[in-house]
Amino acid sequence: MVIEEITGRIARDLEHLKQFTATPGNGCTRLPFTKEARQAVDYLKELMKDSGLEVSEDAAGNVIGVLKGEDPDAPCVMMGSHYDSVYNGGDYDGIAGVICAIEVARLLKEEGITPKRNFVAVGFCDEEGTRFGTGYFGSGAMLGHRDVEYTKKFSDKDGVSIYDAMKEYGLDPEKVGEAAWEEGKIGSFLEAHIEQGPVLDAENTEIGLVDCIVGIQRYMVTVNGRADHAGTTPMDMRKDAVDAATKVISKIADWAREKADGTVATVGYINTVPGGMNIVAEKVEFTVDIRSRNNDNINDIAARIKKALEREVKEFNGSFEIVNKLTITPVELSEEMLDIMENGCKERGYTYKRMLSGAGHDALEIGQVLPTVMLFVPSKEGRSHCPVEFTKYSDFAKAAVIMQSLAKELLLK
Ligand code: GLV
Ligand code: MN
Ligand code: MN
């Protein structure tokens, strides 16, 4: 199969999938357990079926296509990514990795090799966590990390729980535990993804070989003060939640800058209550997202935030709450599989570099427990999580070719 034909097939599939968005003309909004998610899943099932795979949808909404090997009970080679998106995101984040996995299955079939073990292409449900403030739902469920209690615990902006959203969508949340694979059934996991950052594009490098994915901690912080008149309440007699919160917030980026290891910290959301120009705020809510390849850095920044909050609210006898929304440790990816991919790049003359992923991925969840590897292709100007996200279809074809040679080596072992 020549690369132009591979490019053509990937382009056809991704162009078709672009229409499944709740915000046509303004990027991809494909939240989990929605009409758009169902449309994408139905199309992925069709593609998998046409590619000769045995297709199923599991209890967590993951879509699964199996290319049967000689020993279907041997640990499989799994490849995939997610089919959901953020609000007004791009057309490639996640879904391109699902299409690359299906393309690898097509290439394996066309080559006529008889795999010793199953090759499994997967489209994961709800990696982003956009709707329910969580993340890695489908991949976590496959590993047995999600149960019915979890589906009842988290709700979207309209108060709809994962539990109710799943029911409405036609899945039984009581059975979410059934999505878990028996230990030993998944031998290795491969994920192709857009870089979502500027490095490969800026350096004109074709392939990123991801050797580490950062750990992540996410918090929702609430600082409680007291609402008062902005003109009549002297500065030493107020309980100003904004004053206290911003003293902490203003330090967070500097604490991240002090660290190495790709450490970043982001306050992406701030809300003041009641939010009036002439009212001292009684409450401030803000989020913190801290990432690093060194977990000690994340823990240190989280601890400094808590200490600073204690100090600042003490100043006026206020209070605060800090709720942990996500804690996941960094993962080092499989050296053995990285070496195979590096050889594949050398053979084909593709430029490549080893690199860190600052974004979270299904590979972060799965890499906690299984041999895992990731490959990046360039994102134009590093733009992602926005409608202008762009990667050339021919770059996805290169990813599929490199992943196919890795998969082949693993499948024939
Ligand atoms: C997901 O894309 C994340 O890294 O937040
Ligand atoms: Mn994303
Ligand atoms: Mn993604």
PDB file of N, CA, C and O in Angstrom, residues 149-198:
ATOM      1  N   GLU A 149     -20.470   3.320  41.391  1.00  0.00           N
ATOM      2  CA  GLU A 149     -20.412   4.438  42.356  1.00  0.00           C
ATOM      3  C   GLU A 149     -19.795   5.672  41.714  1.00  0.00           C
ATOM      4  O   GLU A 149     -20.227   6.796  41.929  1.00  0.00           O
ATOM      5  N   TYR A 150     -18.743   5.433  40.931  1.00  0.00           N
ATOM      6  CA  TYR A 150     -18.072   6.532  40.222  1.00  0.00           C
ATOM      7  C   TYR A 150     -19.056   7.254  39.307  1.00  0.00           C
ATOM      8  O   TYR A 150     -19.064   8.474  39.233  1.00  0.00           O
ATOM      9  N   THR A 151     -19.912   6.509  38.624  1.00  0.00           N
ATOM     10  CA  THR A 151     -20.857   7.147  37.678  1.00  0.00           C
ATOM     11  C   THR A 151     -21.891   8.005  38.413  1.00  0.00           C
ATOM     12  O   THR A 151     -22.463   8.912  37.815  1.00  0.00           O
ATOM     13  N   LYS A 152     -22.119   7.693  39.694  1.00  0.00           N
ATOM     14  CA  LYS A 152     -23.107   8.469  40.465  1.00  0.00           C
ATOM     15  C   LYS A 152     -22.474   9.710  41.092  1.00  0.00           C
ATOM     16  O   LYS A 152     -23.168  10.641  41.480  1.00  0.00           O
ATOM     17  N   LYS A 153     -21.133   9.707  41.196  1.00  0.00           N
ATOM     18  CA  LYS A 153     -20.410  10.747  41.938  1.00  0.00           C
ATOM     19  C   LYS A 153     -20.249  12.048  41.148  1.00  0.00           C
ATOM     20  O   LYS A 153     -20.174  13.123  41.732  1.00  0.00           O
ATOM     21  N   PHE A 154     -20.163  11.952  39.821  1.00  0.00           N
ATOM     22  CA  PHE A 154     -19.837  13.144  39.027  1.00  0.00           C
ATOM     23  C   PHE A 154     -20.988  13.525  38.105  1.00  0.00           C
ATOM     24  O   PHE A 154     -21.597  12.666  37.469  1.00  0.00           O
ATOM     25  N   SER A 155     -21.234  14.861  38.027  1.00  0.00           N
ATOM     26  CA  SER A 155     -22.342  15.358  37.197  1.00  0.00           C
ATOM     27  C   SER A 155     -21.850  16.465  36.282  1.00  0.00           C
ATOM     28  O   SER A 155     -20.824  17.101  36.552  1.00  0.00           O
ATOM     29  N   ASP A 156     -22.625  16.735  35.223  1.00  0.00           N
ATOM     30  CA  ASP A 156     -22.260  17.822  34.307  1.00  0.00           C
ATOM     31  C   ASP A 156     -22.844  19.154  34.800  1.00  0.00           C
ATOM     32  O   ASP A 156     -23.458  19.223  35.874  1.00  0.00           O
ATOM     33  N   LYS A 157     -22.671  20.210  34.001  1.00  0.00           N
ATOM     34  CA  LYS A 157     -23.112  21.560  34.411  1.00  0.00           C
ATOM     35  C   LYS A 157     -24.606  21.633  34.680  1.00  0.00           C
ATOM     36  O   LYS A 157     -25.081  22.479  35.418  1.00  0.00           O
ATOM     37  N   ASP A 158     -25.367  20.726  34.014  1.00  0.00           N
ATOM     38  CA  ASP A 158     -26.820  20.735  34.190  1.00  0.00           C
ATOM     39  C   ASP A 158     -27.267  19.790  35.295  1.00  0.00           C
ATOM     40  O   ASP A 158     -28.465  19.533  35.456  1.00  0.00           O
ATOM     41  N   GLY A 159     -26.302  19.238  36.012  1.00  0.00           N
ATOM     42  CA  GLY A 159     -26.649  18.354  37.120  1.00  0.00           C
ATOM     43  C   GLY A 159     -26.946  16.918  36.691  1.00  0.00           C
ATOM     44  O   GLY A 159     -27.415  16.108  37.491  1.00  0.00           O
ATOM     45  N   VAL A 160     -26.670  16.588  35.414  1.00  0.00           N
ATOM     46  CA  VAL A 160     -26.897  15.206  34.945  1.00  0.00           C
ATOM     47  C   VAL A 160     -25.675  14.369  35.308  1.00  0.00           C
ATOM     48  O   VAL A 160     -24.548  14.706  34.928  1.00  0.00           O
ATOM     49  N   SER A 161     -25.890  13.291  36.051  1.00  0.00           N
ATOM     50  CA  SER A 161     -24.769  12.439  36.460  1.00  0.00           C
ATOM     51  C   SER A 161     -24.318  11.561  35.300  1.00  0.00           C
ATOM     52  O   SER A 161     -25.068  11.360  34.329  1.00  0.00           O
ATOM     53  N   ILE A 162     -23.104  11.028  35.423  1.00  0.00           N
ATOM     54  CA  ILE A 162     -22.634  10.065  34.409  1.00  0.00           C
ATOM     55  C   ILE A 162     -23.651   8.919  34.351  1.00  0.00           C
ATOM     56  O   ILE A 162     -24.011   8.443  33.267  1.00  0.00           O
ATOM     57  N   TYR A 163     -24.135   8.520  35.498  1.00  0.00           N
ATOM     58  CA  TYR A 163     -25.103   7.419  35.602  1.00  0.00           C
ATOM     59  C   TYR A 163     -26.319   7.680  34.709  1.00  0.00           C
ATOM     60  O   TYR A 163     -26.676   6.859  33.867  1.00  0.00           O
ATOM     61  N   ASP A 164     -26.921   8.874  34.891  1.00  0.00           N
ATOM     62  CA  ASP A 164     -28.131   9.186  34.113  1.00  0.00           C
ATOM     63  C   ASP A 164     -27.819   9.410  32.642  1.00  0.00           C
ATOM     64  O   ASP A 164     -28.603   9.037  31.776  1.00  0.00           O
ATOM     65  N   ALA A 165     -26.656  10.030  32.374  1.00  0.00           N
ATOM     66  CA  ALA A 165     -26.281  10.272  30.969  1.00  0.00           C
ATOM     67  C   ALA A 165     -26.096   8.945  30.239  1.00  0.00           C
ATOM     68  O   ALA A 165     -26.504   8.796  29.078  1.00  0.00           O
ATOM     69  N   MET A 166     -25.516   7.968  30.919  1.00  0.00           N
ATOM     70  CA  MET A 166     -25.303   6.659  30.292  1.00  0.00           C
ATOM     71  C   MET A 166     -26.637   5.982  29.991  1.00  0.00           C
ATOM     72  O   MET A 166     -26.836   5.411  28.918  1.00  0.00           O
ATOM     73  N   LYS A 167     -27.567   6.079  30.950  1.00  0.00           N
ATOM     74  CA  LYS A 167     -28.890   5.460  30.769  1.00  0.00           C
ATOM     75  C   LYS A 167     -29.597   6.061  29.568  1.00  0.00           C
ATOM     76  O   LYS A 167     -30.146   5.348  28.716  1.00  0.00           O
ATOM     77  N   GLU A 168     -29.575   7.389  29.518  1.00  0.00           N
ATOM     78  CA  GLU A 168     -30.219   8.133  28.438  1.00  0.00           C
ATOM     79  C   GLU A 168     -29.631   7.733  27.074  1.00  0.00           C
ATOM     80  O   GLU A 168     -30.314   7.674  26.060  1.00  0.00           O
ATOM     81  N   TYR A 169     -28.330   7.426  27.102  1.00  0.00           N
ATOM     82  CA  TYR A 169     -27.586   7.097  25.882  1.00  0.00           C
ATOM     83  C   TYR A 169     -27.827   5.644  25.449  1.00  0.00           C
ATOM     84  O   TYR A 169     -27.524   5.263  24.335  1.00  0.00           O
ATOM     85  N   GLY A 170     -28.352   4.843  26.393  1.00  0.00           N
ATOM     86  CA  GLY A 170     -28.629   3.441  26.055  1.00  0.00           C
ATOM     87  C   GLY A 170     -27.630   2.460  26.631  1.00  0.00           C
ATOM     88  O   GLY A 170     -27.563   1.312  26.192  1.00  0.00           O
ATOM     89  N   LEU A 171     -26.828   2.915  27.608  1.00  0.00           N
ATOM     90  CA  LEU A 171     -25.900   2.002  28.281  1.00  0.00           C
ATOM     91  C   LEU A 171     -26.376   1.797  29.715  1.00  0.00           C
ATOM     92  O   LEU A 171     -26.990   2.695  30.300  1.00  0.00           O
ATOM     93  N   ASP A 172     -26.069   0.640  30.277  1.00  0.00           N
ATOM     94  CA  ASP A 172     -26.488   0.364  31.643  1.00  0.00           C
ATOM     95  C   ASP A 172     -25.334   0.644  32.603  1.00  0.00           C
ATOM     96  O   ASP A 172     -24.374  -0.126  32.671  1.00  0.00           O
ATOM     97  N   PRO A 173     -25.418   1.769  33.354  1.00  0.00           N
ATOM     98  CA  PRO A 173     -24.298   2.117  34.245  1.00  0.00           C
ATOM     99  C   PRO A 173     -24.051   1.081  35.342  1.00  0.00           C
ATOM    100  O   PRO A 173     -22.940   0.975  35.857  1.00  0.00           O
ATOM    101  N   GLU A 174     -25.101   0.307  35.663  1.00  0.00           N
ATOM    102  CA  GLU A 174     -24.914  -0.749  36.682  1.00  0.00           C
ATOM    103  C   GLU A 174     -23.883  -1.772  36.208  1.00  0.00           C
ATOM    104  O   GLU A 174     -23.306  -2.502  37.003  1.00  0.00           O
ATOM    105  N   LYS A 175     -23.690  -1.830  34.876  1.00  0.00           N
ATOM    106  CA  LYS A 175     -22.805  -2.869  34.331  1.00  0.00           C
ATOM    107  C   LYS A 175     -21.425  -2.335  33.968  1.00  0.00           C
ATOM    108  O   LYS A 175     -20.660  -3.027  33.298  1.00  0.00           O
ATOM    109  N   VAL A 176     -21.113  -1.086  34.353  1.00  0.00           N
ATOM    110  CA  VAL A 176     -19.868  -0.476  33.885  1.00  0.00           C
ATOM    111  C   VAL A 176     -18.637  -1.326  34.241  1.00  0.00           C
ATOM    112  O   VAL A 176     -17.665  -1.385  33.478  1.00  0.00           O
ATOM    113  N   GLY A 177     -18.725  -2.030  35.361  1.00  0.00           N
ATOM    114  CA  GLY A 177     -17.623  -2.912  35.793  1.00  0.00           C
ATOM    115  C   GLY A 177     -17.328  -3.999  34.767  1.00  0.00           C
ATOM    116  O   GLY A 177     -16.201  -4.518  34.703  1.00  0.00           O
ATOM    117  N   GLU A 178     -18.331  -4.336  33.950  1.00  0.00           N
ATOM    118  CA  GLU A 178     -18.136  -5.409  32.954  1.00  0.00           C
ATOM    119  C   GLU A 178     -17.213  -4.982  31.815  1.00  0.00           C
ATOM    120  O   GLU A 178     -16.796  -5.814  31.007  1.00  0.00           O
ATOM    121  N   ALA A 179     -16.916  -3.688  31.735  1.00  0.00           N
ATOM    122  CA  ALA A 179     -15.992  -3.222  30.687  1.00  0.00           C
ATOM    123  C   ALA A 179     -14.547  -3.611  31.006  1.00  0.00           C
ATOM    124  O   ALA A 179     -13.676  -3.545  30.136  1.00  0.00           O
ATOM    125  N   ALA A 180     -14.293  -4.013  32.258  1.00  0.00           N
ATOM    126  CA  ALA A 180     -12.914  -4.344  32.674  1.00  0.00           C
ATOM    127  C   ALA A 180     -12.413  -5.602  31.969  1.00  0.00           C
ATOM    128  O   ALA A 180     -13.137  -6.588  31.874  1.00  0.00           O
ATOM    129  N   TRP A 181     -11.185  -5.534  31.492  1.00  0.00           N
ATOM    130  CA  TRP A 181     -10.554  -6.707  30.882  1.00  0.00           C
ATOM    131  C   TRP A 181      -9.851  -7.506  31.968  1.00  0.00           C
ATOM    132  O   TRP A 181      -9.266  -6.930  32.898  1.00  0.00           O
ATOM    133  N   GLU A 182      -9.893  -8.819  31.817  1.00  0.00           N
ATOM    134  CA  GLU A 182      -9.202  -9.694  32.760  1.00  0.00           C
ATOM    135  C   GLU A 182      -7.712  -9.373  32.734  1.00  0.00           C
ATOM    136  O   GLU A 182      -7.173  -9.076  31.654  1.00  0.00           O
ATOM    137  N   GLU A 183      -7.071  -9.460  33.896  1.00  0.00           N
ATOM    138  CA  GLU A 183      -5.643  -9.185  33.953  1.00  0.00           C
ATOM    139  C   GLU A 183      -4.896 -10.120  32.997  1.00  0.00           C
ATOM    140  O   GLU A 183      -5.226 -11.309  32.898  1.00  0.00           O
ATOM    141  N   GLY A 184      -3.935  -9.583  32.286  1.00  0.00           N
ATOM    142  CA  GLY A 184      -3.129 -10.419  31.392  1.00  0.00           C
ATOM    143  C   GLY A 184      -3.664 -10.485  29.971  1.00  0.00           C
ATOM    144  O   GLY A 184      -3.005 -11.013  29.082  1.00  0.00           O
ATOM    145  N   LYS A 185      -4.868  -9.949  29.741  1.00  0.00           N
ATOM    146  CA  LYS A 185      -5.458 -10.047  28.389  1.00  0.00           C
ATOM    147  C   LYS A 185      -4.945  -8.954  27.455  1.00  0.00           C
ATOM    148  O   LYS A 185      -5.011  -9.090  26.235  1.00  0.00           O
ATOM    149  N   ILE A 186      -4.503  -7.818  28.046  1.00  0.00           N
ATOM    150  CA  ILE A 186      -3.920  -6.762  27.209  1.00  0.00           C
ATOM    151  C   ILE A 186      -2.403  -6.818  27.405  1.00  0.00           C
ATOM    152  O   ILE A 186      -1.900  -6.635  28.520  1.00  0.00           O
ATOM    153  N   GLY A 187      -1.688  -7.089  26.320  1.00  0.00           N
ATOM    154  CA  GLY A 187      -0.231  -7.249  26.433  1.00  0.00           C
ATOM    155  C   GLY A 187       0.493  -5.925  26.328  1.00  0.00           C
ATOM    156  O   GLY A 187       1.479  -5.669  27.022  1.00  0.00           O
ATOM    157  N   SER A 188       0.015  -5.062  25.429  1.00  0.00           N
ATOM    158  CA  SER A 188       0.661  -3.758  25.251  1.00  0.00           C
ATOM    159  C   SER A 188      -0.336  -2.787  24.655  1.00  0.00           C
ATOM    160  O   SER A 188      -1.313  -3.196  24.013  1.00  0.00           O
ATOM    161  N   PHE A 189      -0.081  -1.495  24.874  1.00  0.00           N
ATOM    162  CA  PHE A 189      -0.985  -0.465  24.353  1.00  0.00           C
ATOM    163  C   PHE A 189      -0.198   0.574  23.558  1.00  0.00           C
ATOM    164  O   PHE A 189       0.858   1.051  23.990  1.00  0.00           O
ATOM    165  N   LEU A 190      -0.733   0.919  22.387  1.00  0.00           N
ATOM    166  CA  LEU A 190      -0.102   1.877  21.463  1.00  0.00           C
ATOM    167  C   LEU A 190      -1.089   3.012  21.195  1.00  0.00           C
ATOM    168  O   LEU A 190      -2.271   2.740  20.951  1.00  0.00           O
ATOM    169  N   GLU A 191      -0.619   4.257  21.227  1.00  0.00           N
ATOM    170  CA  GLU A 191      -1.511   5.375  20.907  1.00  0.00           C
ATOM    171  C   GLU A 191      -0.805   6.365  19.984  1.00  0.00           C
ATOM    172  O   GLU A 191       0.312   6.817  20.269  1.00  0.00           O
ATOM    173  N   ALA A 192      -1.471   6.706  18.885  1.00  0.00           N
ATOM    174  CA  ALA A 192      -0.992   7.779  18.003  1.00  0.00           C
ATOM    175  C   ALA A 192      -1.859   9.005  18.297  1.00  0.00           C
ATOM    176  O   ALA A 192      -3.071   8.883  18.501  1.00  0.00           O
ATOM    177  N   HIS A 193      -1.250  10.196  18.302  1.00  0.00           N
ATOM    178  CA  HIS A 193      -1.985  11.403  18.692  1.00  0.00           C
ATOM    179  C   HIS A 193      -1.295  12.614  18.074  1.00  0.00           C
ATOM    180  O   HIS A 193      -0.096  12.561  17.774  1.00  0.00           O
ATOM    181  N   ILE A 194      -2.034  13.694  17.909  1.00  0.00           N
ATOM    182  CA  ILE A 194      -1.385  14.943  17.523  1.00  0.00           C
ATOM    183  C   ILE A 194      -0.600  15.476  18.725  1.00  0.00           C
ATOM    184  O   ILE A 194      -0.983  15.247  19.873  1.00  0.00           O
ATOM    185  N   GLU A 195       0.480  16.214  18.434  1.00  0.00           N
ATOM    186  CA  GLU A 195       1.318  16.695  19.545  1.00  0.00           C
ATOM    187  C   GLU A 195       0.567  17.679  20.442  1.00  0.00           C
ATOM    188  O   GLU A 195       0.754  17.694  21.646  1.00  0.00           O
ATOM    189  N   GLN A 196      -0.228  18.546  19.854  1.00  0.00           N
ATOM    190  CA  GLN A 196      -0.964  19.598  20.588  1.00  0.00           C
ATOM    191  C   GLN A 196      -0.053  20.669  21.160  1.00  0.00           C
ATOM    192  O   GLN A 196      -0.478  21.456  22.012  1.00  0.00           O
ATOM    193  N   GLY A 197       1.204  20.664  20.766  1.00  0.00           N
ATOM    194  CA  GLY A 197       2.167  21.679  21.179  1.00  0.00           C
ATOM    195  C   GLY A 197       3.000  22.049  19.951  1.00  0.00           C
ATOM    196  O   GLY A 197       2.855  21.435  18.894  1.00  0.00           O
ATOM    197  N   PRO A 198       3.895  23.027  20.077  1.00  0.00           N
ATOM    198  CA  PRO A 198       4.563  23.586  18.892  1.00  0.00           C
ATOM    199  C   PRO A 198       5.896  22.958  18.483  1.00  0.00           C
ATOM    200  O   PRO A 198       6.462  23.341  17.464  1.00  0.00           O
TER     201      PRO A 198
END
